[in-house]
């Protein structure tokens, strides 16, 4: 019979990765990449928590390719992620919201994984101490093209772009780390969704949310209604039906909007409902980036029994044509996303 459970047994992220590896559902090299990402998130959690007392709030004085003013912690978090991925020795190419172009990693000696990430999403909330998060996705290197050799930089860049521009359906793993009232690392490797809460005393992510499943339906919607006037009529009708109760629930929804995708997503995953960032008359494809925001979050939501849609198609089926391509995103409980799509057809 199984030995009595020790009161001191700690089920950490490391334990979980080792068990997935032993079950044959996770390649050891990929486990190493995930472990290095978790270390980067621990470092970022500490930086974010102490931003106000270590002169790390405010702007960095530069803008990224998105034209967004970079916060100091955007730049530092990006550096933390890149350092951790290089040090893993298993990463071939990285693409970041904060990097204009994908970067090939010379230090690779095994694995050669492609990692896409938003190192600190929602950083405009930093100075106010409101939730932020890191988002990542991991692909196998593209069979069609190896990264190539250093003496042909143009060809190498082209191959790097081809390696990162893969549809979300090809993701091997995806996850995020929420920096909020607690620090929670949530990931999927294709066998369901698991959440680990950071225990700063031990310095480990400890399993707190085994096999997460989004409720079939919920009563909360998260949209920035400040953009209402720029939305198309179908979307206005949809939002109005949530507010006046003329929806399939037969009663009004509650509105919650943190302005941080990771915070709004995590609440939606746990409580149900829908988060949306639609396209509008100003930006037809919306604001969120397909590669390192919408696709990883859609894989997680689908693995938890939910849906991630552009309004007209499954996010995971969209094949990126550009690294920083944007798509509209509607993500959450299956019933809410289906209902939303009925207004977008
Ligand atoms: P808005 C943060 O900048 C972000 O990318 C997401 O985290 C968040 O959900 C969204 O943009 C907020 O955008 O236009 O509502 O402020």
Short mmCIF file of C-alpha atoms and ligand atoms in Angstrom, two decimals:
data_model
loop_
_atom_site.label_atom_id
_atom_site.label_comp_id
_atom_site.label_asym_id
_atom_site.label_seq_id
_atom_site.Cartn_x
_atom_site.Cartn_y
_atom_site.Cartn_z
CA UNK A 1 0.00 0.00 0.00
CA UNK A 2 1.08 3.59 -0.52
CA UNK A 3 3.26 5.01 2.28
CA UNK A 4 1.35 7.33 4.67
CA UNK A 5 1.24 10.88 3.28
CA UNK A 6 3.87 12.95 5.04
CA UNK A 7 2.55 16.18 6.53
CA UNK A 8 5.72 17.76 5.11
CA UNK A 9 5.08 16.70 1.48
CA UNK A 10 5.17 19.86 -0.66
CA UNK A 11 3.64 19.49 -4.13
CA UNK A 12 5.62 22.15 -6.03
CA UNK A 13 5.79 23.12 -9.69
CA UNK A 14 9.07 21.21 -9.86
CA UNK A 15 7.32 18.09 -8.47
CA UNK A 16 4.54 18.49 -11.04
CA UNK A 17 6.98 18.91 -13.95
CA UNK A 18 8.88 15.77 -12.87
CA UNK A 19 5.64 13.76 -12.62
CA UNK A 20 4.49 14.94 -16.08
CA UNK A 21 7.91 13.89 -17.38
CA UNK A 22 7.63 10.47 -15.69
CA UNK A 23 4.11 10.07 -17.18
CA UNK A 24 5.62 10.69 -20.61
CA UNK A 25 3.38 13.74 -21.18
CA UNK A 26 6.24 16.25 -20.97
CA UNK A 27 9.64 16.22 -22.62
CA UNK A 28 12.48 16.79 -20.15
CA UNK A 29 13.94 19.59 -22.26
CA UNK A 30 10.58 21.39 -22.29
CA UNK A 31 10.35 20.94 -18.52
CA UNK A 32 13.69 22.75 -18.25
CA UNK A 33 12.36 25.70 -20.27
CA UNK A 34 9.22 25.87 -18.10
CA UNK A 35 11.31 25.78 -14.96
CA UNK A 36 13.48 28.65 -16.22
CA UNK A 37 10.34 30.68 -17.02
CA UNK A 38 9.04 30.08 -13.49
CA UNK A 39 12.32 31.39 -12.10
CA UNK A 40 11.99 34.52 -14.25
CA UNK A 41 8.46 35.03 -12.90
CA UNK A 42 9.66 34.75 -9.29
CA UNK A 43 12.23 37.46 -10.03
CA UNK A 44 9.63 39.70 -11.70
CA UNK A 45 7.20 39.17 -8.81
CA UNK A 46 9.83 40.49 -6.43
CA UNK A 47 10.61 43.49 -8.68
CA UNK A 48 6.92 44.37 -9.12
CA UNK A 49 6.16 44.11 -5.39
CA UNK A 50 9.05 46.42 -4.52
CA UNK A 51 8.71 48.80 -7.51
CA UNK A 52 7.61 51.74 -5.37
CA UNK A 53 10.57 51.52 -2.99
CA UNK A 54 13.29 50.70 -5.50
CA UNK A 55 12.68 53.54 -7.94
CA UNK A 56 11.27 51.13 -10.55
CA UNK A 57 7.95 52.87 -11.17
CA UNK A 58 7.47 55.28 -14.05
CA UNK A 59 8.61 55.39 -17.64
CA UNK A 60 11.82 54.04 -19.12
CA UNK A 61 11.99 56.97 -21.54
CA UNK A 62 11.58 54.86 -24.70
CA UNK A 63 8.74 53.36 -26.73
CA UNK A 64 8.38 49.79 -28.03
CA UNK A 65 7.46 48.76 -31.57
CA UNK A 66 3.80 48.99 -30.54
CA UNK A 67 4.39 52.72 -30.03
CA UNK A 68 3.65 52.26 -26.31
CA UNK A 69 5.76 54.14 -23.75
CA UNK A 70 7.80 51.46 -22.03
CA UNK A 71 7.71 51.43 -18.24
CA UNK A 72 11.02 50.78 -16.50
CA UNK A 73 9.71 47.38 -15.46
CA UNK A 74 8.70 46.48 -19.04
CA UNK A 75 12.35 46.74 -20.05
CA UNK A 76 13.70 45.00 -16.94
CA UNK A 77 11.11 42.17 -17.09
CA UNK A 78 12.01 41.59 -20.72
CA UNK A 79 15.67 41.34 -19.78
CA UNK A 80 14.83 38.91 -16.94
CA UNK A 81 12.88 36.66 -19.34
CA UNK A 82 15.60 36.75 -22.02
CA UNK A 83 18.35 35.97 -19.47
CA UNK A 84 16.39 33.03 -18.03
CA UNK A 85 15.62 31.59 -21.47
CA UNK A 86 19.23 31.93 -22.64
CA UNK A 87 20.47 30.32 -19.41
CA UNK A 88 18.10 27.35 -19.95
CA UNK A 89 20.22 26.27 -22.93
CA UNK A 90 17.05 24.83 -24.53
CA UNK A 91 15.66 27.91 -26.28
CA UNK A 92 16.30 28.47 -30.00
CA UNK A 93 14.28 31.63 -30.73
CA UNK A 94 12.51 34.18 -28.56
CA UNK A 95 9.86 36.72 -29.53
CA UNK A 96 8.76 39.35 -27.05
CA UNK A 97 6.25 42.20 -27.02
CA UNK A 98 9.20 44.36 -26.03
CA UNK A 99 11.50 43.26 -28.89
CA UNK A 100 10.97 44.64 -32.41
CA UNK A 101 12.08 41.36 -34.01
CA UNK A 102 12.49 37.71 -32.92
CA UNK A 103 15.94 36.87 -31.58
CA UNK A 104 17.85 33.61 -32.12
CA UNK A 105 19.61 32.32 -29.02
CA UNK A 106 23.22 31.22 -29.63
CA UNK A 107 23.63 29.50 -26.25
CA UNK A 108 21.25 26.70 -27.26
CA UNK A 109 22.73 23.24 -27.01
CA UNK A 110 19.55 21.15 -26.82
CA UNK A 111 15.78 21.41 -27.24
CA UNK A 112 15.84 24.52 -29.47
CA UNK A 113 12.34 25.59 -28.38
CA UNK A 114 10.61 28.73 -29.66
CA UNK A 115 9.33 30.91 -26.80
CA UNK A 116 6.95 33.86 -27.25
CA UNK A 117 6.11 36.10 -24.32
CA UNK A 118 4.76 39.36 -22.95
CA UNK A 119 7.09 39.84 -20.01
CA UNK A 120 4.92 42.29 -18.11
CA UNK A 121 1.38 42.72 -19.41
CA UNK A 122 -0.73 45.50 -17.93
CA UNK A 123 2.32 47.45 -16.82
CA UNK A 124 0.37 50.71 -16.91
CA UNK A 125 -1.10 49.42 -13.63
CA UNK A 126 2.30 49.11 -11.92
CA UNK A 127 2.45 52.61 -10.43
CA UNK A 128 -0.99 52.07 -8.86
CA UNK A 129 -0.08 48.67 -7.42
CA UNK A 130 -2.81 46.95 -9.46
CA UNK A 131 -2.56 43.37 -10.93
CA UNK A 132 -0.11 42.71 -13.75
CA UNK A 133 1.18 39.48 -15.28
CA UNK A 134 3.59 37.68 -17.59
CA UNK A 135 2.25 35.57 -20.49
CA UNK A 136 4.18 32.92 -22.47
CA UNK A 137 3.79 30.24 -25.13
CA UNK A 138 6.24 27.55 -26.27
CA UNK A 139 6.48 25.97 -29.74
CA UNK A 140 8.70 23.28 -31.19
CA UNK A 141 11.11 24.64 -33.79
CA UNK A 142 9.49 24.73 -37.23
CA UNK A 143 10.35 21.65 -39.32
CA UNK A 144 10.18 23.73 -42.49
CA UNK A 145 13.19 25.86 -41.59
CA UNK A 146 16.06 25.63 -39.18
CA UNK A 147 17.21 28.88 -37.64
CA UNK A 148 20.16 28.93 -40.03
CA UNK A 149 23.73 30.07 -39.68
CA UNK A 150 25.14 33.31 -38.37
CA UNK A 151 26.88 34.33 -41.63
CA UNK A 152 23.56 35.03 -43.35
CA UNK A 153 21.72 37.39 -40.95
CA UNK A 154 18.89 38.23 -43.37
CA UNK A 155 18.09 34.55 -43.92
CA UNK A 156 18.43 33.87 -40.20
CA UNK A 157 15.97 36.65 -39.33
CA UNK A 158 13.53 35.33 -41.94
CA UNK A 159 13.79 31.84 -40.40
CA UNK A 160 13.32 33.23 -36.89
CA UNK A 161 10.13 34.95 -38.00
CA UNK A 162 8.91 31.74 -39.67
CA UNK A 163 9.67 29.83 -36.45
CA UNK A 164 7.61 32.14 -34.25
CA UNK A 165 4.70 32.68 -36.68
CA UNK A 166 2.98 29.39 -35.91
CA UNK A 167 -0.76 28.97 -35.16
CA UNK A 168 -1.75 28.63 -31.51
CA UNK A 169 -2.91 25.08 -32.26
CA UNK A 170 0.80 24.16 -32.52
CA UNK A 171 1.62 25.37 -29.01
CA UNK A 172 3.26 22.72 -26.82
CA UNK A 173 2.76 24.73 -23.63
CA UNK A 174 1.28 28.06 -22.52
CA UNK A 175 0.95 29.86 -19.24
CA UNK A 176 0.93 33.07 -17.28
CA UNK A 177 2.03 34.39 -13.93
CA UNK A 178 -0.37 36.71 -12.09
CA UNK A 179 1.26 39.36 -9.87
CA UNK A 180 -1.57 40.40 -7.57
CA UNK A 181 -2.71 39.83 -3.97
CA UNK A 182 -0.94 36.53 -4.53
CA UNK A 183 1.50 35.40 -7.20
CA UNK A 184 -0.06 32.54 -9.17
CA UNK A 185 1.67 30.58 -11.96
CA UNK A 186 -0.87 28.90 -14.26
CA UNK A 187 0.11 26.59 -17.13
CA UNK A 188 -0.94 23.86 -19.52
CA UNK A 189 1.20 21.35 -21.40
CA UNK A 190 -1.88 19.91 -23.12
CA UNK A 191 -3.07 17.77 -20.19
CA UNK A 192 -5.37 20.28 -18.49
CA UNK A 193 -4.65 23.52 -16.59
CA UNK A 194 -2.78 23.68 -13.29
CA UNK A 195 -2.25 26.64 -10.93
CA UNK A 196 0.58 27.11 -8.44
CA UNK A 197 0.60 29.78 -5.74
CA UNK A 198 3.96 31.26 -4.75
CA UNK A 199 5.05 30.54 -1.17
CA UNK A 200 7.68 33.22 -0.51
CA UNK A 201 8.81 31.47 2.69
CA UNK A 202 9.85 28.34 0.79
CA UNK A 203 10.54 30.21 -2.46
CA UNK A 204 8.47 27.70 -4.47
CA UNK A 205 5.29 27.66 -6.55
CA UNK A 206 3.02 25.23 -4.67
CA UNK A 207 0.12 23.38 -6.39
CA UNK A 208 -3.06 25.22 -5.36
CA UNK A 209 -5.40 24.79 -8.36
CA UNK A 210 -5.23 21.22 -9.75
CA UNK A 211 -7.06 20.57 -13.06
CA UNK A 212 -8.74 23.99 -13.41
CA UNK A 213 -12.07 24.06 -15.27
CA UNK A 214 -13.88 27.24 -16.29
CA UNK A 215 -17.61 27.30 -15.31
CA UNK A 216 -19.90 26.45 -18.26
CA UNK A 217 -21.38 29.94 -17.85
CA UNK A 218 -20.93 32.95 -15.58
CA UNK A 219 -22.46 36.33 -14.73
CA UNK A 220 -19.48 38.68 -15.22
CA UNK A 221 -18.36 40.50 -18.37
CA UNK A 222 -15.09 42.40 -18.76
CA UNK A 223 -14.97 44.91 -21.63
CA UNK A 224 -13.62 48.48 -21.71
CA UNK A 225 -16.95 50.20 -22.27
CA UNK A 226 -15.12 53.48 -22.77
CA UNK A 227 -14.79 52.24 -26.36
CA UNK A 228 -18.56 51.56 -26.71
CA UNK A 229 -19.18 54.34 -29.25
CA UNK A 230 -16.47 52.92 -31.55
CA UNK A 231 -17.94 49.37 -31.52
CA UNK A 232 -20.06 48.00 -34.34
CA UNK A 233 -23.82 47.68 -33.83
CA UNK A 234 -23.74 43.92 -33.28
CA UNK A 235 -21.40 44.32 -30.35
CA UNK A 236 -23.43 47.21 -28.92
CA UNK A 237 -26.54 45.00 -29.07
CA UNK A 238 -24.60 42.22 -27.33
CA UNK A 239 -23.39 44.45 -24.50
CA UNK A 240 -26.85 45.97 -24.09
CA UNK A 241 -28.34 42.48 -23.73
CA UNK A 242 -25.88 41.73 -20.90
CA UNK A 243 -26.87 44.96 -19.14
CA UNK A 244 -30.67 44.87 -19.55
CA UNK A 245 -31.07 41.13 -18.89
CA UNK A 246 -32.34 40.25 -22.39
CA UNK A 247 -29.75 37.45 -22.65
CA UNK A 248 -29.85 33.67 -22.23
CA UNK A 249 -29.48 34.05 -18.45
CA UNK A 250 -32.58 36.27 -18.37
CA UNK A 251 -30.88 38.66 -15.96
CA UNK A 252 -28.25 41.44 -16.04
CA UNK A 253 -24.52 40.64 -15.70
CA UNK A 254 -21.98 42.33 -13.43
CA UNK A 255 -19.21 44.39 -15.02
CA UNK A 256 -15.62 43.96 -13.86
CA UNK A 257 -12.61 45.44 -15.69
CA UNK A 258 -9.09 45.56 -14.22
CA UNK A 259 -7.38 46.77 -17.40
CA UNK A 260 -4.88 43.95 -17.06
CA UNK A 261 -5.48 40.91 -19.27
CA UNK A 262 -3.90 38.43 -16.84
CA UNK A 263 -6.03 39.65 -13.91
CA UNK A 264 -9.27 39.75 -15.93
CA UNK A 265 -8.47 36.36 -17.50
CA UNK A 266 -7.66 34.67 -14.17
CA UNK A 267 -10.93 35.89 -12.60
CA UNK A 268 -12.85 34.71 -15.71
CA UNK A 269 -11.15 31.29 -15.57
CA UNK A 270 -12.12 30.86 -11.90
CA UNK A 271 -15.56 32.56 -11.79
CA UNK A 272 -16.79 32.17 -15.38
CA UNK A 273 -18.12 34.81 -17.75
CA UNK A 274 -16.32 36.57 -20.60
CA UNK A 275 -13.43 38.97 -21.26
CA UNK A 276 -13.44 40.85 -24.54
CA UNK A 277 -11.19 43.24 -26.39
CA UNK A 278 -13.07 43.87 -29.66
CA UNK A 279 -11.93 45.53 -32.84
CA UNK A 280 -13.53 48.94 -33.31
CA UNK A 281 -13.77 51.80 -35.82
CA UNK A 282 -10.34 53.06 -34.67
CA UNK A 283 -8.56 49.66 -34.64
CA UNK A 284 -10.28 46.97 -36.72
CA UNK A 285 -8.12 44.19 -35.22
CA UNK A 286 -8.35 45.44 -31.63
CA UNK A 287 -5.38 45.93 -29.30
CA UNK A 288 -4.20 42.52 -28.08
CA UNK A 289 -1.40 40.64 -29.83
CA UNK A 290 -2.14 37.23 -31.28
CA UNK A 291 1.24 35.56 -30.78
CA UNK A 292 2.06 36.22 -27.12
CA UNK A 293 -1.29 37.24 -25.60
CA UNK A 294 -4.34 35.83 -27.42
CA UNK A 295 -3.01 32.43 -28.55
CA UNK A 296 -1.43 31.31 -25.24
CA UNK A 297 -4.49 32.50 -23.26
CA UNK A 298 -6.82 30.74 -25.72
CA UNK A 299 -4.94 27.44 -25.33
CA UNK A 300 -5.24 27.71 -21.54
CA UNK A 301 -8.95 28.56 -21.73
CA UNK A 302 -9.67 25.69 -24.15
CA UNK A 303 -7.73 23.25 -21.94
CA UNK A 304 -9.96 24.43 -19.07
CA UNK A 305 -13.13 23.72 -21.12
CA UNK A 306 -13.67 27.30 -22.32
CA UNK A 307 -13.29 29.10 -25.65
CA UNK A 308 -11.07 31.76 -27.22
CA UNK A 309 -12.53 33.46 -30.29
CA UNK A 310 -11.82 36.41 -32.58
CA UNK A 311 -15.62 36.73 -32.89
CA UNK A 312 -15.65 34.83 -36.16
CA UNK A 313 -13.10 32.05 -35.63
CA UNK A 314 -11.17 30.06 -33.03
CA UNK A 315 -8.07 32.05 -32.03
CA UNK A 316 -5.91 28.91 -32.13
CA UNK A 317 -6.65 28.49 -35.85
CA UNK A 318 -5.32 31.93 -36.81
CA UNK A 319 -1.86 31.64 -38.39
CA UNK A 320 0.18 34.78 -37.59
CA UNK A 321 1.42 36.71 -40.64
CA UNK A 322 3.44 39.14 -38.51
CA UNK A 323 5.08 38.85 -35.08
CA UNK A 324 3.10 41.71 -33.51
CA UNK A 325 -0.18 41.02 -35.33
CA UNK A 326 -3.31 41.96 -33.36
CA UNK A 327 -6.67 40.16 -33.29
CA UNK A 328 -9.97 40.85 -31.51
CA UNK A 329 -10.28 38.55 -28.46
CA UNK A 330 -13.37 37.12 -26.75
CA UNK A 331 -12.46 34.49 -24.17
CA UNK A 332 -14.14 32.67 -21.29
CA UNK A 333 -17.04 30.32 -20.54
CA UNK A 334 -18.25 28.40 -23.61
CA UNK A 335 -21.84 29.62 -23.28
CA UNK A 336 -20.81 33.28 -23.09
CA UNK A 337 -18.44 33.02 -26.07
CA UNK A 338 -21.03 31.17 -28.18
CA UNK A 339 -23.61 33.85 -27.31
CA UNK A 340 -21.13 36.61 -28.25
CA UNK A 341 -20.37 34.94 -31.59
CA UNK A 342 -24.10 34.93 -32.43
CA UNK A 343 -23.88 38.76 -32.55
CA UNK A 344 -20.74 38.76 -34.71
CA UNK A 345 -21.87 36.57 -37.57
P1 LIG B 1 -7.41 49.38 -22.41
C1 LIG B 1 -2.69 46.16 -21.10
O1 LIG B 1 -2.11 47.24 -21.78
C2 LIG B 1 -3.46 45.35 -22.10
O2 LIG B 1 -2.61 44.88 -23.09
C3 LIG B 1 -4.18 44.20 -21.41
O3 LIG B 1 -3.48 43.72 -20.33
C4 LIG B 1 -5.48 44.85 -20.98
O4 LIG B 1 -6.56 43.93 -20.89
C5 LIG B 1 -5.74 45.88 -22.07
O5 LIG B 1 -4.47 46.17 -22.67
C6 LIG B 1 -6.32 47.15 -21.50
O6 LIG B 1 -6.48 48.05 -22.60
O7 LIG B 1 -7.46 49.98 -23.78
O8 LIG B 1 -8.75 48.89 -21.93
O9 LIG B 1 -6.70 50.22 -21.37
#
